[in-house]
Amino acid sequence: MKRHYYVSEDLAELEQLERELESSGLDPEQIHVLSENAAELDGYDLRPVDSISKKDMLHSGLVGLGIGAVGAALILALFFQSGLHQSATWGPAVIFLAVAFLGFCTWEGGLWGIQTTNRAFKRFHEELQRGKHIFFVDVKSEQELVLNEAVAHHVNIQSVGESDGAPAWWVGANKNFNRFTRWAP
């Protein structure tokens, strides 16, 4: 999927655009609004970006996982290279150390990411500080025309770029989860 970013100060117009997109067949899970003023969004039927997605926790956690995996592999390699693996008493302790190192690095990466803005949203920092709102839509290639036609009717909404979007399986999983939670008692 491809993600299209738009900027606007007019939340009413963004709400109208979201309604048009949904009536044209896009799922609500494909459409989000990023804003610094969450209270301002309350009066509108817009889907805000959740607080976890505003942070870079997942990306930083994965970087930490990679660092931890390399470190754990080095610990295990040194253990086997030193010949200590021939003693049954050292094996579990070294394996535990490698697993603990992997977990610690992943945890620290996540903690680092919780303090930083999501790398996909850093480029919009100035617009958000000026009180503008970022409207973004994840579309499949066959939905591009629908999106372009809908946006063309809104003069106060400006395109500010594209990027890789959420995977289609992720959007589908969110759709199914939301459908399930509305159904559940």
PDB file of N, CA, C and O in Angstrom, residues 7 11 19 26 42-43 52 67 75 102 110 114 125 127 132 139 147 151 153 168:
ATOM      1  N   VAL A   7      -2.076  18.143   4.196  1.00  0.00           N
ATOM      2  CA  VAL A   7      -2.073  19.074   5.317  1.00  0.00           C
ATOM      3  C   VAL A   7      -3.223  20.057   5.143  1.00  0.00           C
ATOM      4  O   VAL A   7      -3.555  20.449   4.024  1.00  0.00           O
ATOM      5  N   LEU A  11     -10.515  21.321   9.934  1.00  0.00           N
ATOM      6  CA  LEU A  11     -10.938  19.980  10.350  1.00  0.00           C
ATOM      7  C   LEU A  11     -12.284  19.590   9.754  1.00  0.00           C
ATOM      8  O   LEU A  11     -12.519  18.413   9.462  1.00  0.00           O
ATOM      9  N   ARG A  19     -15.434  11.322   4.957  1.00  0.00           N
ATOM     10  CA  ARG A  19     -16.746  10.751   4.627  1.00  0.00           C
ATOM     11  C   ARG A  19     -16.828  10.364   3.144  1.00  0.00           C
ATOM     12  O   ARG A  19     -17.349   9.313   2.797  1.00  0.00           O
ATOM     13  N   LEU A  26     -13.295   3.140   0.698  1.00  0.00           N
ATOM     14  CA  LEU A  26     -12.128   2.996   1.563  1.00  0.00           C
ATOM     15  C   LEU A  26     -12.584   2.667   2.982  1.00  0.00           C
ATOM     16  O   LEU A  26     -13.631   3.148   3.433  1.00  0.00           O
ATOM     17  N   ASP A  42     -11.834  16.250  18.985  1.00  0.00           N
ATOM     18  CA  ASP A  42     -12.991  15.646  19.662  1.00  0.00           C
ATOM     19  C   ASP A  42     -14.326  16.038  19.051  1.00  0.00           C
ATOM     20  O   ASP A  42     -15.254  15.256  19.063  1.00  0.00           O
ATOM     21  N   GLY A  43     -14.441  17.204  18.515  1.00  0.00           N
ATOM     22  CA  GLY A  43     -15.701  17.660  17.949  1.00  0.00           C
ATOM     23  C   GLY A  43     -15.973  17.153  16.541  1.00  0.00           C
ATOM     24  O   GLY A  43     -16.995  17.487  15.952  1.00  0.00           O
ATOM     25  N   ILE A  52       0.585   5.582  20.698  1.00  0.00           N
ATOM     26  CA  ILE A  52       1.713   4.672  20.480  1.00  0.00           C
ATOM     27  C   ILE A  52       2.294   4.867  19.078  1.00  0.00           C
ATOM     28  O   ILE A  52       3.513   4.860  18.892  1.00  0.00           O
ATOM     29  N   ILE A  67      20.526  -5.334  17.656  1.00  0.00           N
ATOM     30  CA  ILE A  67      21.761  -5.180  18.438  1.00  0.00           C
ATOM     31  C   ILE A  67      21.858  -6.312  19.458  1.00  0.00           C
ATOM     32  O   ILE A  67      22.931  -6.908  19.650  1.00  0.00           O
ATOM     33  N   ILE A  75      28.140 -13.524  22.502  1.00  0.00           N
ATOM     34  CA  ILE A  75      28.280 -14.180  23.809  1.00  0.00           C
ATOM     35  C   ILE A  75      28.358 -15.694  23.630  1.00  0.00           C
ATOM     36  O   ILE A  75      29.232 -16.357  24.196  1.00  0.00           O
ATOM     37  N   LEU A 102      19.751 -10.102  24.981  1.00  0.00           N
ATOM     38  CA  LEU A 102      18.816  -9.871  23.879  1.00  0.00           C
ATOM     39  C   LEU A 102      17.575  -9.124  24.369  1.00  0.00           C
ATOM     40  O   LEU A 102      17.146  -8.127  23.778  1.00  0.00           O
ATOM     41  N   GLY A 110      13.029  -0.054  22.817  1.00  0.00           N
ATOM     42  CA  GLY A 110      11.640   0.401  22.949  1.00  0.00           C
ATOM     43  C   GLY A 110      11.537   1.635  23.827  1.00  0.00           C
ATOM     44  O   GLY A 110      10.773   2.563  23.538  1.00  0.00           O
ATOM     45  N   ILE A 114      10.120   5.351  22.730  1.00  0.00           N
ATOM     46  CA  ILE A 114       8.957   5.975  23.359  1.00  0.00           C
ATOM     47  C   ILE A 114       9.214   7.453  23.625  1.00  0.00           C
ATOM     48  O   ILE A 114       8.282   8.228  23.808  1.00  0.00           O
ATOM     49  N   HIS A 125       6.824  18.146  11.600  1.00  0.00           N
ATOM     50  CA  HIS A 125       6.916  18.818  12.897  1.00  0.00           C
ATOM     51  C   HIS A 125       6.534  20.300  12.819  1.00  0.00           C
ATOM     52  O   HIS A 125       5.766  20.793  13.647  1.00  0.00           O
ATOM     53  N   GLU A 127       4.685  21.951  10.548  1.00  0.00           N
ATOM     54  CA  GLU A 127       3.264  22.153  10.250  1.00  0.00           C
ATOM     55  C   GLU A 127       2.410  21.896  11.490  1.00  0.00           C
ATOM     56  O   GLU A 127       1.475  22.635  11.773  1.00  0.00           O
ATOM     57  N   LYS A 132      -1.498  23.086  12.222  1.00  0.00           N
ATOM     58  CA  LYS A 132      -2.091  22.372  11.099  1.00  0.00           C
ATOM     59  C   LYS A 132      -2.255  20.897  11.445  1.00  0.00           C
ATOM     60  O   LYS A 132      -1.710  20.414  12.434  1.00  0.00           O
ATOM     61  N   VAL A 139      -3.567   3.571   0.672  1.00  0.00           N
ATOM     62  CA  VAL A 139      -4.406   3.068  -0.417  1.00  0.00           C
ATOM     63  C   VAL A 139      -3.691   1.980  -1.208  1.00  0.00           C
ATOM     64  O   VAL A 139      -2.472   1.972  -1.318  1.00  0.00           O
ATOM     65  N   LEU A 147      -8.991   8.283  -4.496  1.00  0.00           N
ATOM     66  CA  LEU A 147      -8.381   9.262  -3.595  1.00  0.00           C
ATOM     67  C   LEU A 147      -8.096  10.568  -4.327  1.00  0.00           C
ATOM     68  O   LEU A 147      -8.448  11.646  -3.833  1.00  0.00           O
ATOM     69  N   VAL A 151      -9.814  14.229  -3.360  1.00  0.00           N
ATOM     70  CA  VAL A 151      -8.980  15.334  -2.872  1.00  0.00           C
ATOM     71  C   VAL A 151      -9.059  16.538  -3.809  1.00  0.00           C
ATOM     72  O   VAL A 151      -8.980  17.687  -3.365  1.00  0.00           O
ATOM     73  N   HIS A 153     -11.469  17.976  -5.094  1.00  0.00           N
ATOM     74  CA  HIS A 153     -12.605  18.856  -4.784  1.00  0.00           C
ATOM     75  C   HIS A 153     -12.380  19.706  -3.534  1.00  0.00           C
ATOM     76  O   HIS A 153     -13.244  20.516  -3.192  1.00  0.00           O
ATOM     77  N   ALA A 168      -1.117  -4.236   3.720  1.00  0.00           N
ATOM     78  CA  ALA A 168      -2.549  -4.537   3.565  1.00  0.00           C
ATOM     79  C   ALA A 168      -3.022  -5.509   4.633  1.00  0.00           C
ATOM     80  O   ALA A 168      -4.139  -5.391   5.136  1.00  0.00           O
TER      81      ALA A 168
END
